[in-house]
mmCIF file of C-alpha atoms in Angstrom:
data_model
loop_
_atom_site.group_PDB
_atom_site.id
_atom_site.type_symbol
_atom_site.label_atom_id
_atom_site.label_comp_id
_atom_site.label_asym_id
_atom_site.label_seq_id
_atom_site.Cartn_x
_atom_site.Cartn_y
_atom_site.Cartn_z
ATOM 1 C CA UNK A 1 -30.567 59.204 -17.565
ATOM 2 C CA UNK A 2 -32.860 61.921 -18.996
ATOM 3 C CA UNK A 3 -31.274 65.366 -19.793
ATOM 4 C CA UNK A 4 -31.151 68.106 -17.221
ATOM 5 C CA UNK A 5 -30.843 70.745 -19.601
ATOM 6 C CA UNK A 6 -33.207 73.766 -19.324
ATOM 7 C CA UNK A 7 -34.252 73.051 -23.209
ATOM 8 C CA UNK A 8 -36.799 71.148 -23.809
ATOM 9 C CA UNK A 9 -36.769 67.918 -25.298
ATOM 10 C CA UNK A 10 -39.790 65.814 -25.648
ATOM 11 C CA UNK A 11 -37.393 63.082 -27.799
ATOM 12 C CA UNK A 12 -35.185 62.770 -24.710
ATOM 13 C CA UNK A 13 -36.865 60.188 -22.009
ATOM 14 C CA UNK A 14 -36.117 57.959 -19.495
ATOM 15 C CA UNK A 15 -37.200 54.907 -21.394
ATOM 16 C CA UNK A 16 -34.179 55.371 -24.404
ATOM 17 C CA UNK A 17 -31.157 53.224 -24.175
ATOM 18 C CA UNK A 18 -28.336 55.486 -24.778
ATOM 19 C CA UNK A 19 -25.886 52.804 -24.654
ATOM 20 C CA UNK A 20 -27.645 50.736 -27.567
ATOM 21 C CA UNK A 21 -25.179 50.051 -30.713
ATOM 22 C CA UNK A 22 -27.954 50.677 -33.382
ATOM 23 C CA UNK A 23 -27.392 48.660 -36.922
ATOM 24 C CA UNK A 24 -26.024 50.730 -39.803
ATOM 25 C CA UNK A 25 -28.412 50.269 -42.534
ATOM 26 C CA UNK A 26 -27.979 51.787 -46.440
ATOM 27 C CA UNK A 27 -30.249 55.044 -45.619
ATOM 28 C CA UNK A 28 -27.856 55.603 -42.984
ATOM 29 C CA UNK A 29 -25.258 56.130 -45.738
ATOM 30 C CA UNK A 30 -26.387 59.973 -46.358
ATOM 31 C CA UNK A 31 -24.467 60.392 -50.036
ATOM 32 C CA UNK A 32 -26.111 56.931 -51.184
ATOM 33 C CA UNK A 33 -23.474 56.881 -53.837
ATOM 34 C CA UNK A 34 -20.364 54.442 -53.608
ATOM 35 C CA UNK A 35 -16.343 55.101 -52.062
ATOM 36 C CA UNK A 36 -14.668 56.935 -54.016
ATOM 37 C CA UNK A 37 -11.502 55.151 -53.458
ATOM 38 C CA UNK A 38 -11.377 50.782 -52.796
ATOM 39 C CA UNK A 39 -9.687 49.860 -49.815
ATOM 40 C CA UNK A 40 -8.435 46.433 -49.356
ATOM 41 C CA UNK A 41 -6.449 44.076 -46.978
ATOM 42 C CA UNK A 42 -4.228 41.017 -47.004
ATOM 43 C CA UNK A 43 -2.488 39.066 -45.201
ATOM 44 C CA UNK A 44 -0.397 36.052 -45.452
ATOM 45 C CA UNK A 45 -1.200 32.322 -43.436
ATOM 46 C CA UNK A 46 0.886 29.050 -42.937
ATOM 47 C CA UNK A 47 0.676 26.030 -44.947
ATOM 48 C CA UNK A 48 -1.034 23.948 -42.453
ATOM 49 C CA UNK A 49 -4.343 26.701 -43.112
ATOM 50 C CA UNK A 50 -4.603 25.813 -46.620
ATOM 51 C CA UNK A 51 -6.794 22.609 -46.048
ATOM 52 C CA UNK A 52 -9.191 24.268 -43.822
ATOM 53 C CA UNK A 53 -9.683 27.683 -45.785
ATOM 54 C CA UNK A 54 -10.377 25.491 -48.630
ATOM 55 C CA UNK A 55 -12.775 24.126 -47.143
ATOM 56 C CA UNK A 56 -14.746 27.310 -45.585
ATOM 57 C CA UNK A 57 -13.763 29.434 -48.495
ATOM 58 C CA UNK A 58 -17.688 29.591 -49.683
ATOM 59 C CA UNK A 59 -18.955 30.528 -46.051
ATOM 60 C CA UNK A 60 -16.378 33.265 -45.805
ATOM 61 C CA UNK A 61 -17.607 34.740 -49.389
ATOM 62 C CA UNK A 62 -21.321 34.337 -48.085
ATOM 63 C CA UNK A 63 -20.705 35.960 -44.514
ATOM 64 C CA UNK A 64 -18.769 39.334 -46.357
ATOM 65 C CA UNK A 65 -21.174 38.989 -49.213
ATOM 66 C CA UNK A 66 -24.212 40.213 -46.679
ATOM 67 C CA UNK A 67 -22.097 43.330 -46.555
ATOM 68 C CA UNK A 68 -21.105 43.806 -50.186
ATOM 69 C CA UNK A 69 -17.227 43.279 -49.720
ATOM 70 C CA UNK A 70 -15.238 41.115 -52.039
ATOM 71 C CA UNK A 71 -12.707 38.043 -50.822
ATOM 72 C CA UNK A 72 -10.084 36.530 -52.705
ATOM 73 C CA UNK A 73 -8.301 33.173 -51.936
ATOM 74 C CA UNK A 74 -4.435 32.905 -53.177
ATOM 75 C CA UNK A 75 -2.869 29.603 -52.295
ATOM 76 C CA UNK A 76 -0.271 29.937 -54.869
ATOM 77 C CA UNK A 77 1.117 33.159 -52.869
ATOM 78 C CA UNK A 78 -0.674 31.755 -49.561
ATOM 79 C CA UNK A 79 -2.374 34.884 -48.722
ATOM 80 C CA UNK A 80 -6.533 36.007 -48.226
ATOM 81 C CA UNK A 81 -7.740 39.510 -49.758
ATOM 82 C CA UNK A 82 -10.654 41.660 -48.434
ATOM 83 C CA UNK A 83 -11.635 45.095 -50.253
ATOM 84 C CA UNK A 84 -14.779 47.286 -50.950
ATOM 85 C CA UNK A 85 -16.757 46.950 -53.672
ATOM 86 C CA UNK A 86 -19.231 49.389 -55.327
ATOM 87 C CA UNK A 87 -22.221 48.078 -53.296
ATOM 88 C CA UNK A 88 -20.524 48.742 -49.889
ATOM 89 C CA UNK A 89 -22.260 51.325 -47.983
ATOM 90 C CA UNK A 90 -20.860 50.245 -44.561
ATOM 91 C CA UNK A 91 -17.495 51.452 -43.926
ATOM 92 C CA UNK A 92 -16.367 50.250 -40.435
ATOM 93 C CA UNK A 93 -17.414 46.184 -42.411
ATOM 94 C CA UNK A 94 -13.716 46.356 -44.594
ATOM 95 C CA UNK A 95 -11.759 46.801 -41.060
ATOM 96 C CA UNK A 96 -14.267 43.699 -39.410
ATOM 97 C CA UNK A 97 -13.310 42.224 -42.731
ATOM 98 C CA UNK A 98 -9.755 42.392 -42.001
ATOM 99 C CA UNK A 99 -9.912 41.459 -39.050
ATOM 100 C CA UNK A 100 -11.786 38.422 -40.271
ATOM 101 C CA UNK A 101 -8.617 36.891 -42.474
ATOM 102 C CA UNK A 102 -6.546 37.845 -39.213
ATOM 103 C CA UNK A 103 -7.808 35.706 -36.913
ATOM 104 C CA UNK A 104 -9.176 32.937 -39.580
ATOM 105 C CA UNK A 105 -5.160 32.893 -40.359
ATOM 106 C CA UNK A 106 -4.253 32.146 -36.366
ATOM 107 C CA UNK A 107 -6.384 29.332 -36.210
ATOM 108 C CA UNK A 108 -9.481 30.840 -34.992
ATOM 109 C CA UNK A 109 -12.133 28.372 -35.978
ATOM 110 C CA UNK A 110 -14.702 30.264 -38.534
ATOM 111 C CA UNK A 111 -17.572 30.100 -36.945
ATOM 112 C CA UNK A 112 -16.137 32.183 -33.837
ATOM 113 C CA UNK A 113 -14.163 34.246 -36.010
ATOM 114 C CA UNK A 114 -17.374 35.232 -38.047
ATOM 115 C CA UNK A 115 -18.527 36.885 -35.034
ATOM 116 C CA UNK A 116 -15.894 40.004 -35.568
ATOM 117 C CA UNK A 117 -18.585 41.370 -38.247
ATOM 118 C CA UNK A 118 -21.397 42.190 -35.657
ATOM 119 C CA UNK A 119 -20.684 45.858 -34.058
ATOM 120 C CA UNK A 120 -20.785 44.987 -30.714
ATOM 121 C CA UNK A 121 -17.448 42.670 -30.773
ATOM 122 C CA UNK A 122 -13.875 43.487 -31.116
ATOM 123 C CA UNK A 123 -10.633 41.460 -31.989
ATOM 124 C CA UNK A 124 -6.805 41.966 -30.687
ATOM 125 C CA UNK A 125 -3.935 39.713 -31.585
ATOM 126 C CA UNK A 126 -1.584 40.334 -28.293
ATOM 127 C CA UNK A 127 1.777 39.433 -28.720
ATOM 128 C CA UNK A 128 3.427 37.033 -25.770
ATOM 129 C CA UNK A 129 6.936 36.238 -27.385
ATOM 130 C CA UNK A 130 9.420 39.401 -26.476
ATOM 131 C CA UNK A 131 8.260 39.171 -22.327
ATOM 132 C CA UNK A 132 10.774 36.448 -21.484
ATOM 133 C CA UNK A 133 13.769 35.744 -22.655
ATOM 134 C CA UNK A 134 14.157 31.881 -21.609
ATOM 135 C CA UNK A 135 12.559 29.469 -23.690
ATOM 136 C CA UNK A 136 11.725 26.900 -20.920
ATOM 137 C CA UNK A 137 10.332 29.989 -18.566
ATOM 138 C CA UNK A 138 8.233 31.189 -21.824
ATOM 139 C CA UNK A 139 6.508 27.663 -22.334
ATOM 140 C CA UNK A 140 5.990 27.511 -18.463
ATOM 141 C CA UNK A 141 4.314 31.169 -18.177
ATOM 142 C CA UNK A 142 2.080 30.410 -21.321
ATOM 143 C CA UNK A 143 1.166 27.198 -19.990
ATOM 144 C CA UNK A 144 -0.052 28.048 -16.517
ATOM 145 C CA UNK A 145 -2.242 31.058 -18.785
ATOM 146 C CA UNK A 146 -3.621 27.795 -20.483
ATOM 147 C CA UNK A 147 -3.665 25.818 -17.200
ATOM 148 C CA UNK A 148 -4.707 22.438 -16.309
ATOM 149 C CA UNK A 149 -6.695 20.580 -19.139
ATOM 150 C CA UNK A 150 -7.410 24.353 -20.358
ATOM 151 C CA UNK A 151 -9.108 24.879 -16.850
ATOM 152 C CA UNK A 152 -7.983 28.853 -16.499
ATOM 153 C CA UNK A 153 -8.822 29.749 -19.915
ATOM 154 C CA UNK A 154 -12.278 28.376 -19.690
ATOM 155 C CA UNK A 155 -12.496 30.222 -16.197
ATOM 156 C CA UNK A 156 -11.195 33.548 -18.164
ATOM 157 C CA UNK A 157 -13.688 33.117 -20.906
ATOM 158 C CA UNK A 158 -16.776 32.748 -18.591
ATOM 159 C CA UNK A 159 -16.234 35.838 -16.371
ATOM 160 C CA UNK A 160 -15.364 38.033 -19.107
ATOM 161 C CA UNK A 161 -16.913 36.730 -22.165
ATOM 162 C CA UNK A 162 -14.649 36.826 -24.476
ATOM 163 C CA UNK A 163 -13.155 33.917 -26.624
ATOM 164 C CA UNK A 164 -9.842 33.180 -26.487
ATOM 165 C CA UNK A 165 -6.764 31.090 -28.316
ATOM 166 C CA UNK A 166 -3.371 30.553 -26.906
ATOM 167 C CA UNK A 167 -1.122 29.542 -30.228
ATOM 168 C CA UNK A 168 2.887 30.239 -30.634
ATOM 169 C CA UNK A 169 4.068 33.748 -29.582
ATOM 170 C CA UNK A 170 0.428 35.102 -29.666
ATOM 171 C CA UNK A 171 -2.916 35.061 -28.403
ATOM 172 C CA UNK A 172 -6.082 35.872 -30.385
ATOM 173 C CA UNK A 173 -8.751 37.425 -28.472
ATOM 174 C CA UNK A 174 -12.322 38.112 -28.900
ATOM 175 C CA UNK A 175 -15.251 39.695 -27.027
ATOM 176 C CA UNK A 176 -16.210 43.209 -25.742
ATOM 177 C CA UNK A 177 -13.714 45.962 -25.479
ATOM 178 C CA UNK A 178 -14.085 46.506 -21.964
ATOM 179 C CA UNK A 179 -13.177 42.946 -21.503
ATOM 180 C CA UNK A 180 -10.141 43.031 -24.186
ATOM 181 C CA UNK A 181 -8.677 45.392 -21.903
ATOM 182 C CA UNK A 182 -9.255 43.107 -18.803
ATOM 183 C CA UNK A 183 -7.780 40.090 -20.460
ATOM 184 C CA UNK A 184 -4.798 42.335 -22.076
ATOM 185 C CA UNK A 185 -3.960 43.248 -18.199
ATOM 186 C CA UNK A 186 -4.303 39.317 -17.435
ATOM 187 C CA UNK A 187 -2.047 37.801 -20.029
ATOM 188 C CA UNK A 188 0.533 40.527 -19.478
ATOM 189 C CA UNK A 189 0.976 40.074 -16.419
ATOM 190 C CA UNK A 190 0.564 36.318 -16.452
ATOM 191 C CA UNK A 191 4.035 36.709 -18.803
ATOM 192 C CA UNK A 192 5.702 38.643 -16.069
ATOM 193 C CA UNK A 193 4.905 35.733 -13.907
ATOM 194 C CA UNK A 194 1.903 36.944 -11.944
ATOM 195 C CA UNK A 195 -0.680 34.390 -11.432
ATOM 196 C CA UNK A 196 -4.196 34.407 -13.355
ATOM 197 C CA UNK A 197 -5.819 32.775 -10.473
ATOM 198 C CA UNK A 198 -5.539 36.339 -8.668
ATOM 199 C CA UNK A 199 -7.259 38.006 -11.317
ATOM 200 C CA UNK A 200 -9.950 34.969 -11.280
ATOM 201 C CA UNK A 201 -10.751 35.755 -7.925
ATOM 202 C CA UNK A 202 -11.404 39.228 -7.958
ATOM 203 C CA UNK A 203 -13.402 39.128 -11.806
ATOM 204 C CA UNK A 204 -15.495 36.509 -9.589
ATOM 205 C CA UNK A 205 -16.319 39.142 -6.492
ATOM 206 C CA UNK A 206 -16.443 42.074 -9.226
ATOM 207 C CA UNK A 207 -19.605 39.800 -11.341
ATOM 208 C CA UNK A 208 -21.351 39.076 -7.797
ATOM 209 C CA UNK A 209 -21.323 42.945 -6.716
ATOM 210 C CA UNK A 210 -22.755 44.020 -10.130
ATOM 211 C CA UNK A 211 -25.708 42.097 -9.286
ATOM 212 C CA UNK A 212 -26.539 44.490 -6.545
ATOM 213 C CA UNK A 213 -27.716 47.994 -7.561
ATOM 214 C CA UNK A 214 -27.262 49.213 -4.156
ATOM 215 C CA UNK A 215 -23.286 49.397 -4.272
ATOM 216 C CA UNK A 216 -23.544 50.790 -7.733
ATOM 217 C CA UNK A 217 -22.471 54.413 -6.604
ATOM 218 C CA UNK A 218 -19.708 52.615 -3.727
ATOM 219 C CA UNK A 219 -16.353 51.677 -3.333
ATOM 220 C CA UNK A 220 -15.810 48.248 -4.322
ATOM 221 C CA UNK A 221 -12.220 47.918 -2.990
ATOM 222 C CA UNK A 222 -13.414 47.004 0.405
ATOM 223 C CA UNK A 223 -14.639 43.778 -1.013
ATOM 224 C CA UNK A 224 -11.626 43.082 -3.130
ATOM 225 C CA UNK A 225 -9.292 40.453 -2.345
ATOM 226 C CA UNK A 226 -5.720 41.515 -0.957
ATOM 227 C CA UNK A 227 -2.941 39.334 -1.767
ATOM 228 C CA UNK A 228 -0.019 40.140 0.083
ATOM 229 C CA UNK A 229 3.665 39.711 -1.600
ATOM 230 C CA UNK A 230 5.329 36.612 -0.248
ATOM 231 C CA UNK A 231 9.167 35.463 -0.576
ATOM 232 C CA UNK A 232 9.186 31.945 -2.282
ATOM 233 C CA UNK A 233 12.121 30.200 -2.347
ATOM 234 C CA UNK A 234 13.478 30.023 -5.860
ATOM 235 C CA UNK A 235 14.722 26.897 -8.008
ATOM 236 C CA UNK A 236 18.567 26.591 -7.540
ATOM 237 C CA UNK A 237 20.504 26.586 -11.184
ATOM 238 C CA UNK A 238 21.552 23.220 -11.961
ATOM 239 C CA UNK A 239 25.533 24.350 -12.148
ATOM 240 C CA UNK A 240 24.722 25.794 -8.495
ATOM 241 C CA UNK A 241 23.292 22.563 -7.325
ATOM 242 C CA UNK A 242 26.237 20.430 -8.852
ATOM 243 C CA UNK A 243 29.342 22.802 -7.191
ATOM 244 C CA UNK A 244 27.406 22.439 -3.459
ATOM 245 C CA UNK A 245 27.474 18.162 -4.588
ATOM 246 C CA UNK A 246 31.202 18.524 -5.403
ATOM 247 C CA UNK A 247 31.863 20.611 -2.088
ATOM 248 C CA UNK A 248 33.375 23.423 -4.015
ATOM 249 C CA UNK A 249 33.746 26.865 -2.303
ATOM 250 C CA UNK A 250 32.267 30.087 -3.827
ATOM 251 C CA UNK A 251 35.022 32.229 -5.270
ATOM 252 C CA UNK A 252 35.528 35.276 -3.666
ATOM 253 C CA UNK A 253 35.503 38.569 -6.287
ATOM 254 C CA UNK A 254 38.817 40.099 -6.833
ATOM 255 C CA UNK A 255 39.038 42.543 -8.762
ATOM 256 C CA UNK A 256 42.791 41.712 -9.838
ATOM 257 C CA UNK A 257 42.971 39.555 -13.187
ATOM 258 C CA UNK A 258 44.274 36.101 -12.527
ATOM 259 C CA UNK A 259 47.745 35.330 -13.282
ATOM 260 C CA UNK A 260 49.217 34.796 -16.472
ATOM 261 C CA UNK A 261 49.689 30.979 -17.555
ATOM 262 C CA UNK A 262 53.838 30.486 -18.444
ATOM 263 C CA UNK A 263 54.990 29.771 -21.640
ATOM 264 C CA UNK A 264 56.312 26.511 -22.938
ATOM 265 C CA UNK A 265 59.879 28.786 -22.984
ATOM 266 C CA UNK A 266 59.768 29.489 -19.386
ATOM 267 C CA UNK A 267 59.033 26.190 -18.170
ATOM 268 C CA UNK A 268 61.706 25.262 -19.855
ATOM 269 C CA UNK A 269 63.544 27.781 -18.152
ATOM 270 C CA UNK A 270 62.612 26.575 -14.451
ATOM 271 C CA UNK A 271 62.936 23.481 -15.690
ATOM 272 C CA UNK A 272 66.763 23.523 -16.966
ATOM 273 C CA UNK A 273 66.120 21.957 -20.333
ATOM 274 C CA UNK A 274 66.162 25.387 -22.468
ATOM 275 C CA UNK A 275 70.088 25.118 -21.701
ATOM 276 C CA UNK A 276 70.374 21.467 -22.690
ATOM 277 C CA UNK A 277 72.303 21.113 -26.037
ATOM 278 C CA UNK A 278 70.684 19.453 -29.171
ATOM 279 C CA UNK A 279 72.184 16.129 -28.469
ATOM 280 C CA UNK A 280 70.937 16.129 -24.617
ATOM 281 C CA UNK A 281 67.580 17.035 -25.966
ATOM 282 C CA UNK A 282 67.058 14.298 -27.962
ATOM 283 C CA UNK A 283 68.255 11.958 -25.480
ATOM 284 C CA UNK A 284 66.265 12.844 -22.963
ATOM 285 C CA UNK A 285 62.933 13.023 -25.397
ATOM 286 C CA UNK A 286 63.855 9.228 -25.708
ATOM 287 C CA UNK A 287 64.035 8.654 -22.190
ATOM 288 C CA UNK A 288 60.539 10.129 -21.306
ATOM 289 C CA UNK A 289 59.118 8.241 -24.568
ATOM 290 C CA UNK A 290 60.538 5.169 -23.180
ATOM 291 C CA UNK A 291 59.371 5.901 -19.733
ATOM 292 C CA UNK A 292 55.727 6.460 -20.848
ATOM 293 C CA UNK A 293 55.858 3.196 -23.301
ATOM 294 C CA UNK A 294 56.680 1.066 -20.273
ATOM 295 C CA UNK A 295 53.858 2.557 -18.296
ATOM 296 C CA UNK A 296 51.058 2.028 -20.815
ATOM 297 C CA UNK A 297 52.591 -1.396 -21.337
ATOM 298 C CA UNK A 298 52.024 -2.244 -17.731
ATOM 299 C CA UNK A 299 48.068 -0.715 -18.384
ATOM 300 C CA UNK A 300 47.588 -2.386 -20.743
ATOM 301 C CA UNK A 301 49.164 -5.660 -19.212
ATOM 302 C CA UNK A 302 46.568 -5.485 -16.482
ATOM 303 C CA UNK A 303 43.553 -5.103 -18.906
ATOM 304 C CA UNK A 304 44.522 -8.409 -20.575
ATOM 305 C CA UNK A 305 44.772 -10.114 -17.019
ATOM 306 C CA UNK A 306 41.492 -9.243 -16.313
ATOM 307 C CA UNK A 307 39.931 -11.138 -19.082
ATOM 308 C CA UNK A 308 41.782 -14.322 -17.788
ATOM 309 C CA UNK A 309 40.737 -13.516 -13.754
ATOM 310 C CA UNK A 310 37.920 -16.469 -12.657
ATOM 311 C CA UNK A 311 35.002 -15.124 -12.312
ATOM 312 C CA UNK A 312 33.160 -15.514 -9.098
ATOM 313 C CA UNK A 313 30.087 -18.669 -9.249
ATOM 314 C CA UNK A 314 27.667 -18.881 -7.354
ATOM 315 C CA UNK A 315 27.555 -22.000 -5.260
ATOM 316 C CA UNK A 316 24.368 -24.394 -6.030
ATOM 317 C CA UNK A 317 23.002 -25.796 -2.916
ATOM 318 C CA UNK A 318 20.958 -28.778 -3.905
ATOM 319 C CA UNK A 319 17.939 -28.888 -2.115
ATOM 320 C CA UNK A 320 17.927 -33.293 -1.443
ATOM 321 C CA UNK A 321 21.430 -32.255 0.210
ATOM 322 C CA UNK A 322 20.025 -30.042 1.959
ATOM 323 C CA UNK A 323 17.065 -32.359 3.328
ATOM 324 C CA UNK A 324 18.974 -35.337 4.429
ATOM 325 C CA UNK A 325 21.790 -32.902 6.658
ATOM 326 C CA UNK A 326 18.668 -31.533 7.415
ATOM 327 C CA UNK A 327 17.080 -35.677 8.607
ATOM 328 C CA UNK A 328 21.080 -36.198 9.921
ATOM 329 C CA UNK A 329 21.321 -33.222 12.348
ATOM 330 C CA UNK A 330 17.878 -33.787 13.712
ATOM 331 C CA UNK A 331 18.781 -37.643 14.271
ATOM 332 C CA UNK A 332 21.836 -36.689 16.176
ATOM 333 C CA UNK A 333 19.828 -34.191 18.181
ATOM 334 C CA UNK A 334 17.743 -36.886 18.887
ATOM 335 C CA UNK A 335 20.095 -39.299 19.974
ATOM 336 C CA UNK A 336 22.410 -36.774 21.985
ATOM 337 C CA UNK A 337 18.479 -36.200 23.573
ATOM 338 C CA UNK A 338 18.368 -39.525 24.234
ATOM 339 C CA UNK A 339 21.803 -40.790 25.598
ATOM 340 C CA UNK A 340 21.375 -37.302 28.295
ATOM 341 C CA UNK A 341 18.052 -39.025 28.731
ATOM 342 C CA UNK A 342 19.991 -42.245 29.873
ATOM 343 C CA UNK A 343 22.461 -40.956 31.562
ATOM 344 C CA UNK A 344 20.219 -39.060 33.985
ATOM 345 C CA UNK A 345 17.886 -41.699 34.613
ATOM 346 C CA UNK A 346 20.688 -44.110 35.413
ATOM 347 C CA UNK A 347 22.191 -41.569 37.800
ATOM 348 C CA UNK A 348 18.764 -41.007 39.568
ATOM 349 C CA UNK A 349 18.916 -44.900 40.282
ATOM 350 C CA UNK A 350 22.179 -44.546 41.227
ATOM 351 C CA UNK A 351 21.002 -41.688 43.815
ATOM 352 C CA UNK A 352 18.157 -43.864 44.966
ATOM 353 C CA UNK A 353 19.995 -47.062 45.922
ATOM 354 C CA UNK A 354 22.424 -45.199 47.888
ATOM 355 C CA UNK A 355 20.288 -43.654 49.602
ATOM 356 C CA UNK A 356 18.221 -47.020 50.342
ATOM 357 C CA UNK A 357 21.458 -48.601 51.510
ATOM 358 C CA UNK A 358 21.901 -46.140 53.904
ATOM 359 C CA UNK A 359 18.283 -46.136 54.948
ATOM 360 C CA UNK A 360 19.150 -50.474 55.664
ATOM 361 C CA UNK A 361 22.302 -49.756 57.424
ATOM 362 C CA UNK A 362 20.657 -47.212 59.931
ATOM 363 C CA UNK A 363 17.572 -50.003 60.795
ATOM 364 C CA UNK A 364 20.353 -52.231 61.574
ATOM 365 C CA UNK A 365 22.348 -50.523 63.851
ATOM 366 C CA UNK A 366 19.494 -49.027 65.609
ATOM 367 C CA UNK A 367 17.961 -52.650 65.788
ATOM 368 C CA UNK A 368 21.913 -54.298 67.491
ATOM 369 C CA UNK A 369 21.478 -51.039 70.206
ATOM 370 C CA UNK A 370 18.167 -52.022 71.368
ATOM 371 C CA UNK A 371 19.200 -56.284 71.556
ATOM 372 C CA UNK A 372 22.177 -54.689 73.477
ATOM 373 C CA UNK A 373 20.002 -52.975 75.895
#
């Protein structure tokens, strides 16, 4: 936006990016003589780095060499150096430079962490550990930032373009400082258990409505997702869980102290045996040792029987057994069949040759009536 000031200024027009992060050359430094003072970082990284910074060592010198600042690589100590040299006319390059060895020492691969020198990218280091007390809850919060197969942290990365790496008790992020602070808000709250996904959605509406220069000078809140609070049921403790099993009660608070536990002297007391003489003592000791042999004799009696109690077998049914009871009940069946057969066949003969005597007796007494008439 041009100036509106009553001045005129022919250098300020419309066509001038205001916003635009020119590069700091060596005419820019106005003394053109060097620091007076060398500034220098270090830090310290884990064994498992060594390998790897071996390795890159010679791209690391190259990258800070472009901008005159010196590196050093102690493995004895384990630690990486950056300061200024005489050359250096750049001075914001020492703090990219530290941040360099930062993130190169939390596992940031060096090609993404080589990125920190250019002006327009920015580098925090947020610390996740101190949010939650409870290991298991930590690795459970830090995981569902990761999410499935690294699905949420991929989703993170693309609306906000910034790189990020979940290790330990930290997170090293990368990317534009108006997104640092977006993803600062995210992980945050992610660790006071407040899902990413919400944030997801409304980065994803926020990206669409910047596309559209007409709701540049709106509210965008109307088009903002609203997640309302709900009241989840929460995971039972496991000592909980086990006293509901058991079918104990909940104690009711009191706030009296319980009662004292008596003293080997005063159950003697109740019991009589603190007025016993010396003599009765020891006799009685000798009873209950007695008492207590003959009852781990009798446990121990019944362990020994067990070894000599039969054990149950299992009875083998032989299958050609099996077959010919099998052939014997179905020939009985058959014959039983066959004698009922018999018997009520012979009994419809029976039936049949009554009935044709009486049939024969009839004709003849009808046949005597008729001669008679």
């Amino acid at each position: 936006m041009p100036s509106t000031h009553n001045r005129d200024k022919p250098w300020d027009t419309p066509d001038i990016d205001k916003w635009k992060i020119d590069e700091f050359t060596p005419e820019d430094n106005t003394s053109g003589s060097p620091f007076l003072e060398e500034s220098s970082f270090m830090t310290l990284f884990p064994k498992y780095r060594e390998e790897y910074l071996k390795q890159i060592w010679g791209d690391v010198t190259k990258a800070l060499g472009k901008h005159h600042i010196d590196c050093t690589l102690d493995l004895v100590e384990g630690s990486m150096t950056v300061k200024t040299t005489r050359k250096t006319f750049d001075p914001a390059q020492i703090l990219n430079a530290r941040d360099l060895i930062k993130l190169l020492a939390r596992s940031v691969p060096f090609p993404q962490a080589s990125k920190i020198l250019q002006d327009d990218t920015a580098c925090e280091i947020i610390k996740i550990g101190n949010f939650v007390s409870n290991k298991e809850r930590f690795i459970k919060r830090r995981q569902r930032l990761i999410g499935p197969n690294g699905n949420t942290l991929k989703a993170l990365e693309l609306l906000t373009g910034c790189y990020m790496l979940v290790q330990g008790n930290t997170v090293a992020v990368m990317g534009p400082h108006k997104s640092l602070k977006v993803i600062r808000r995210v992980i945050e709250d992610c660790m006071k258990n407040i899902h990413p996904i919400y944030y997801i959605k409304e980065l994803m509406v926020k990206k669409e409505l910047a596309k559209r220069p007409e709701l540049a000078e709106e509210d965008w809140s109307r088009f903002l997702p609203n997640f309302k609070k709900k009241n989840v049921a929460r995971k039972l403790p496991k000592q909980v869980k086990d006293d509901r099993a058991k079918g104990k009660e909940k104690k009711v608070y009191t706030p009296f102290p319980p009662q004292q536990t008596p003293r080997k002297v005063d159950l003697q007391i109740e019991s009589g045996e603190y007025f016993l003489a010396k003599k009765e003592k020891r006799v009685k000791e000798l009873q209950e040792k007695k008492q207590k042999q003959e009852e781990m004799k009798e446990v121990k009696d019944k362990e020994r029987e067990k070894d000599y109690v039969a054990p149950e077998e299992e009875i083998r049914k032989n299958p050609l057994l099996k077959k010919e009871k099998k052939e014997k009940k179905e020939k009985k069946e058959k014959k039983e069949k066959k004698e009922k057969k018999d018997k009520k066949d012979k009994k419809e003969k029976k039936e049949k040759k009554r009935k044709h005597d009486d049939d024969e007796d009839e004709d003849d007494e009808s046949s005597s009536k008729k001669r008679k008439d």
